[in-house]
Structure formats: structure tokens, C-alpha cells
Short mmCIF file of C-alpha atoms in Angstrom, two decimals:
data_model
loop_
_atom_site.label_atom_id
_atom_site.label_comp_id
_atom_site.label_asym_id
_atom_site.label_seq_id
_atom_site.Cartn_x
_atom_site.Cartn_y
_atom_site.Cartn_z
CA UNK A 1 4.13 -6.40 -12.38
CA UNK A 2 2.98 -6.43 -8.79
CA UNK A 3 -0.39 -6.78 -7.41
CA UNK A 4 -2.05 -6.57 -4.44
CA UNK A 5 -5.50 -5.99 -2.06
CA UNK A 6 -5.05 -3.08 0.40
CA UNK A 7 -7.46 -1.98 2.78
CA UNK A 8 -7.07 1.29 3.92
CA UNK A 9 -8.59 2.76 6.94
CA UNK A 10 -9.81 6.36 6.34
CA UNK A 11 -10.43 7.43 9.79
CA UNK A 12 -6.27 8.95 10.71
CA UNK A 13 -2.75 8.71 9.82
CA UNK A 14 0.39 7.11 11.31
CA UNK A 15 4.03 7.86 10.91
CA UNK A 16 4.55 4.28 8.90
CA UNK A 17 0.90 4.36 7.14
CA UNK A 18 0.26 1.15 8.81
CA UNK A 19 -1.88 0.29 11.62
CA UNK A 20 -1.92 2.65 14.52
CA UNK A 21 -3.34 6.19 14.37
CA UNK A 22 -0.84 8.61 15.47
CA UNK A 23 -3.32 11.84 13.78
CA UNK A 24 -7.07 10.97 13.91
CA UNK A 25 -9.51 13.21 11.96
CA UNK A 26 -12.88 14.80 11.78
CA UNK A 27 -14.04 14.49 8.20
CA UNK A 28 -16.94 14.28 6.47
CA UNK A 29 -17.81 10.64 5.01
CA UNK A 30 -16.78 10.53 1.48
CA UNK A 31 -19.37 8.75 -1.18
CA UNK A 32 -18.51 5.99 -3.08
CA UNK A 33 -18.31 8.44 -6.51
CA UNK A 34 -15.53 11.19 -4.84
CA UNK A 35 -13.63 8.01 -3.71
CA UNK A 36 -13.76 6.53 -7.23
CA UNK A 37 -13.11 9.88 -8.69
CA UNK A 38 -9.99 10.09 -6.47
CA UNK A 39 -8.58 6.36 -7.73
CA UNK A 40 -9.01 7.64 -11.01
CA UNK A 41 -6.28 10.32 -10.45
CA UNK A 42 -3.68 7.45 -9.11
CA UNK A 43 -3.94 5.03 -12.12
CA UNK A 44 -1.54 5.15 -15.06
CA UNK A 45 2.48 6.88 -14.66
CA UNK A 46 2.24 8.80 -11.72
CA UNK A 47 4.87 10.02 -8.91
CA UNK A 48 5.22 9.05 -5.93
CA UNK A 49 7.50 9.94 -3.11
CA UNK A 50 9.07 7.14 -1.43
CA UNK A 51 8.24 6.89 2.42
CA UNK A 52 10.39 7.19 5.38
CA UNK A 53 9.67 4.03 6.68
CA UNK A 54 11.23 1.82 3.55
CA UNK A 55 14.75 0.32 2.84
CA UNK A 56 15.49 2.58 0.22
CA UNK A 57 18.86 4.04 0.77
CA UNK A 58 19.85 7.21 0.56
CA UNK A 59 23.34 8.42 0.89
CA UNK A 60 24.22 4.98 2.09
CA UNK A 61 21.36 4.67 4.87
CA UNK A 62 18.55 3.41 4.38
CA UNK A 63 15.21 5.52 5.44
CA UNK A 64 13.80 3.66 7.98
CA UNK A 65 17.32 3.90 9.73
CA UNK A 66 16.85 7.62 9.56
CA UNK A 67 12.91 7.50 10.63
CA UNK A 68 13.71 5.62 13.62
CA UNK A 69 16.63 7.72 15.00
CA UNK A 70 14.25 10.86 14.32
CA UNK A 71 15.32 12.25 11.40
CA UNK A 72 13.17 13.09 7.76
CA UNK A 73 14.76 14.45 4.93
CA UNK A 74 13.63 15.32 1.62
CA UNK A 75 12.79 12.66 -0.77
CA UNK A 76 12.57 12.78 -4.24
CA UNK A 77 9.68 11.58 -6.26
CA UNK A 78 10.03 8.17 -8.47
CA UNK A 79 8.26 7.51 -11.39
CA UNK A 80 5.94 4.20 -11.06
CA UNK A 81 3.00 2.87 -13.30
CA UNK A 82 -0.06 1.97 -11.51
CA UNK A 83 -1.84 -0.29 -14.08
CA UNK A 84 -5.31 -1.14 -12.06
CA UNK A 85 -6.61 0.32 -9.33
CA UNK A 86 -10.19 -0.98 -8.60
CA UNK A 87 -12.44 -0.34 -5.27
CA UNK A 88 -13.37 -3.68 -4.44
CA UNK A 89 -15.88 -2.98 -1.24
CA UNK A 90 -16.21 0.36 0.73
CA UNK A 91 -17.86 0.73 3.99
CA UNK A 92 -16.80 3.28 5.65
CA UNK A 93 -14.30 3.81 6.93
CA UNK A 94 -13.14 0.96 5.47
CA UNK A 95 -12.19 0.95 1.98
CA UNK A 96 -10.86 -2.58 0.16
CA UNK A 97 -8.92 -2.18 -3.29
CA UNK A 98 -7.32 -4.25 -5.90
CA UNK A 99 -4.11 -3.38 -7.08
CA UNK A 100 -1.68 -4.01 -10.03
CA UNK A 101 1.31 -1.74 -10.23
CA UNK A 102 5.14 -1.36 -11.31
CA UNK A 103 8.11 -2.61 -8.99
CA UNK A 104 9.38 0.23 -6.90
CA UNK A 105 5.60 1.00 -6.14
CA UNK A 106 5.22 1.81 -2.00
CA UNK A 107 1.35 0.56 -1.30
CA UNK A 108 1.49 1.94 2.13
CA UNK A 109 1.95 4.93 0.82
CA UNK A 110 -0.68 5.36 -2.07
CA UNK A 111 -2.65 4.15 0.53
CA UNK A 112 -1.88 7.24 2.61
CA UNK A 113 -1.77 9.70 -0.26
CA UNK A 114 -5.67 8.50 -1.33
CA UNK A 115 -6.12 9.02 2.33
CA UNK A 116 -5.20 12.74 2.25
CA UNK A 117 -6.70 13.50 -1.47
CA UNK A 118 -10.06 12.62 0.00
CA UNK A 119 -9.25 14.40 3.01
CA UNK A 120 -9.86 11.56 5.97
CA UNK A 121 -5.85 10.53 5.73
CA UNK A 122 -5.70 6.85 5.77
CA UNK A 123 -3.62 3.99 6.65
CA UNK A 124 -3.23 0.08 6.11
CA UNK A 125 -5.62 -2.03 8.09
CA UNK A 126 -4.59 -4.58 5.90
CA UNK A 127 -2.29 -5.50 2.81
CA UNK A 128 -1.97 -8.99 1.13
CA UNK A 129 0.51 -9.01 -1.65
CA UNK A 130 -1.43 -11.07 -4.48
CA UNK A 131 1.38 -11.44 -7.18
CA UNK A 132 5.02 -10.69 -7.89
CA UNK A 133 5.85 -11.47 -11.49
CA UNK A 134 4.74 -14.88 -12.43
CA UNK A 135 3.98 -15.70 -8.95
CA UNK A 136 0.34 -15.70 -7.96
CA UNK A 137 -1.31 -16.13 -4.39
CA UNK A 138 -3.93 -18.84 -5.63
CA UNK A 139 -1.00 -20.88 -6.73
CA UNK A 140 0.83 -20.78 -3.29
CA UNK A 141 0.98 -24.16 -1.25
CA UNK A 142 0.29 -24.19 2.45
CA UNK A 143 3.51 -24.70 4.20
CA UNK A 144 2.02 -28.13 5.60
CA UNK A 145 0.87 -29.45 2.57
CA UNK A 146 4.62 -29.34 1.37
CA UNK A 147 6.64 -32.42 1.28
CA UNK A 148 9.58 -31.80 2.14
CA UNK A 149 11.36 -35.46 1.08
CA UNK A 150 10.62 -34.19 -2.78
CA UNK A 151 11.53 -31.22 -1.96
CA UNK A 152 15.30 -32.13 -0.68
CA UNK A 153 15.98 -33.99 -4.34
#
């Protein structure tokens, strides 16, 4: 499993669902129950469609190639498991989740597709990836606290 804390910005879109509003919206301010109500609908097997912006290849190329010389073309959806999905802290239009999900699994993008289910579209403010199988943030060492003598034997 994967996990990570998100924090999407309900106020717009962008072409790469990460910082930068390329659409801005009017919207009304969603409560804290519709956005909860909305999470619910994201947790467990769902679909998701994998965004132009990533490495996956298709046909030999990989998206973002395509995205960046202009082109979209239809992608298919993918199966992934979202295991947890929590709402950690919401002020709007600020929202902060918690997230454990299968590999495969684009965060920028269920990011963006919360976004448009509640109506405000959304992007990543910011994303901190918290663990990648046994691999855990609170275990990481700051790159000066390594020694680098016990590292080389």
C-alpha cells in the first residue's frame, strides 16, 4: 500500500491538477458533511482514469509526452483500491486529507475528481507521500544526519 496527505485547493482547476489555476470557479462553499459524504463515494475499489500528465505509456509514449505537445486522447479507466480516505482539517477552501491506497493510484487526480463531485474543481496545494510499502515518513533520516563513512561499507 501507499499513503499519503493531500491538500487540495477547492477554489479552480489546472491542466496537471497541481498548483496553478488555469479554470477558477464561482461555487457555493461546501459544508464539512457534503464533503465527507463525497469521500465516502471514493473509498473502497473504485475507477479511476489515469491523467494526462503521468508516465503511463500508451502506445509506446508516455502521456505527459502527449500533454505537452498538445494532444489528449482517450484513456481508459484502471481499477485501484482506496483503503482510507479521512478529512483531516477543512477550511475552506482548503481541504487536508489522509490517504492510504493501492499502487497505480494517481492522487492528483482523486484530488481533482473530489474537486468536481463537490462542484468547486480542485487541485494540489500540497502532497507529501507518507508511505510506500514498508517505508514510512517518520522513519526517514534527514539527509545531514546520515553518515556517509557507514554508509560506504
Amino acid at each position: 500500500p501507499r499513503a499519503a496527505s493531500p491538500s487540495p485547493r477547492l477554489t479552480g482547476a489546472s491542466a496537471t491538477a497541481s498548483r496553478g489555476v488555469d479554470t477558477p470557479r464561482d461555487q457555493k462553499t461546501p459544508t464539512k458533511e457534503i464533503i465527507e459524504s463525497v469521500l465516502s463515494t471514493y473509498r473502497g475499489k473504485i475507477e479511476q482514469v489515469p491523467p494526462m500528465y503521468s508516465a503511463k505509456k500508451v502506445g509506446g509514449k508516455k502521456l505527459y509526452e502527449l500533454a505537452r505537445a498538445g494532444k489528449e486522447i482517450e484513456r481508459k479507466p484502471v481499477p485501484i483500491i482506496i483503503h482510507e480516505l479521512k478529512l483531516i482539517r477543512y477550511v475552506w477552501p482548503m481541504l487536508e486529507l489522509d490517504v492510504k491506497c493501492s499502487s497505480g493510484t494517481y492522487i492528483r487526480s482523486l484530488a481533482h475528481d473530489i474537486g468536481q463531485a463537490l462542484g468547486a474543481g480542485a487541485y494540489l496545494e500540497e502532497l507529501t507521500r507518507t508511505e510506500i510499502g514498508p517505508y514510512r515518513i517518520e522513519d526517514a533520516i534527514i539527509p545531514e544526519h546520515l553518515d556517509i563513512k557507514a554508509l560506504s561499507h
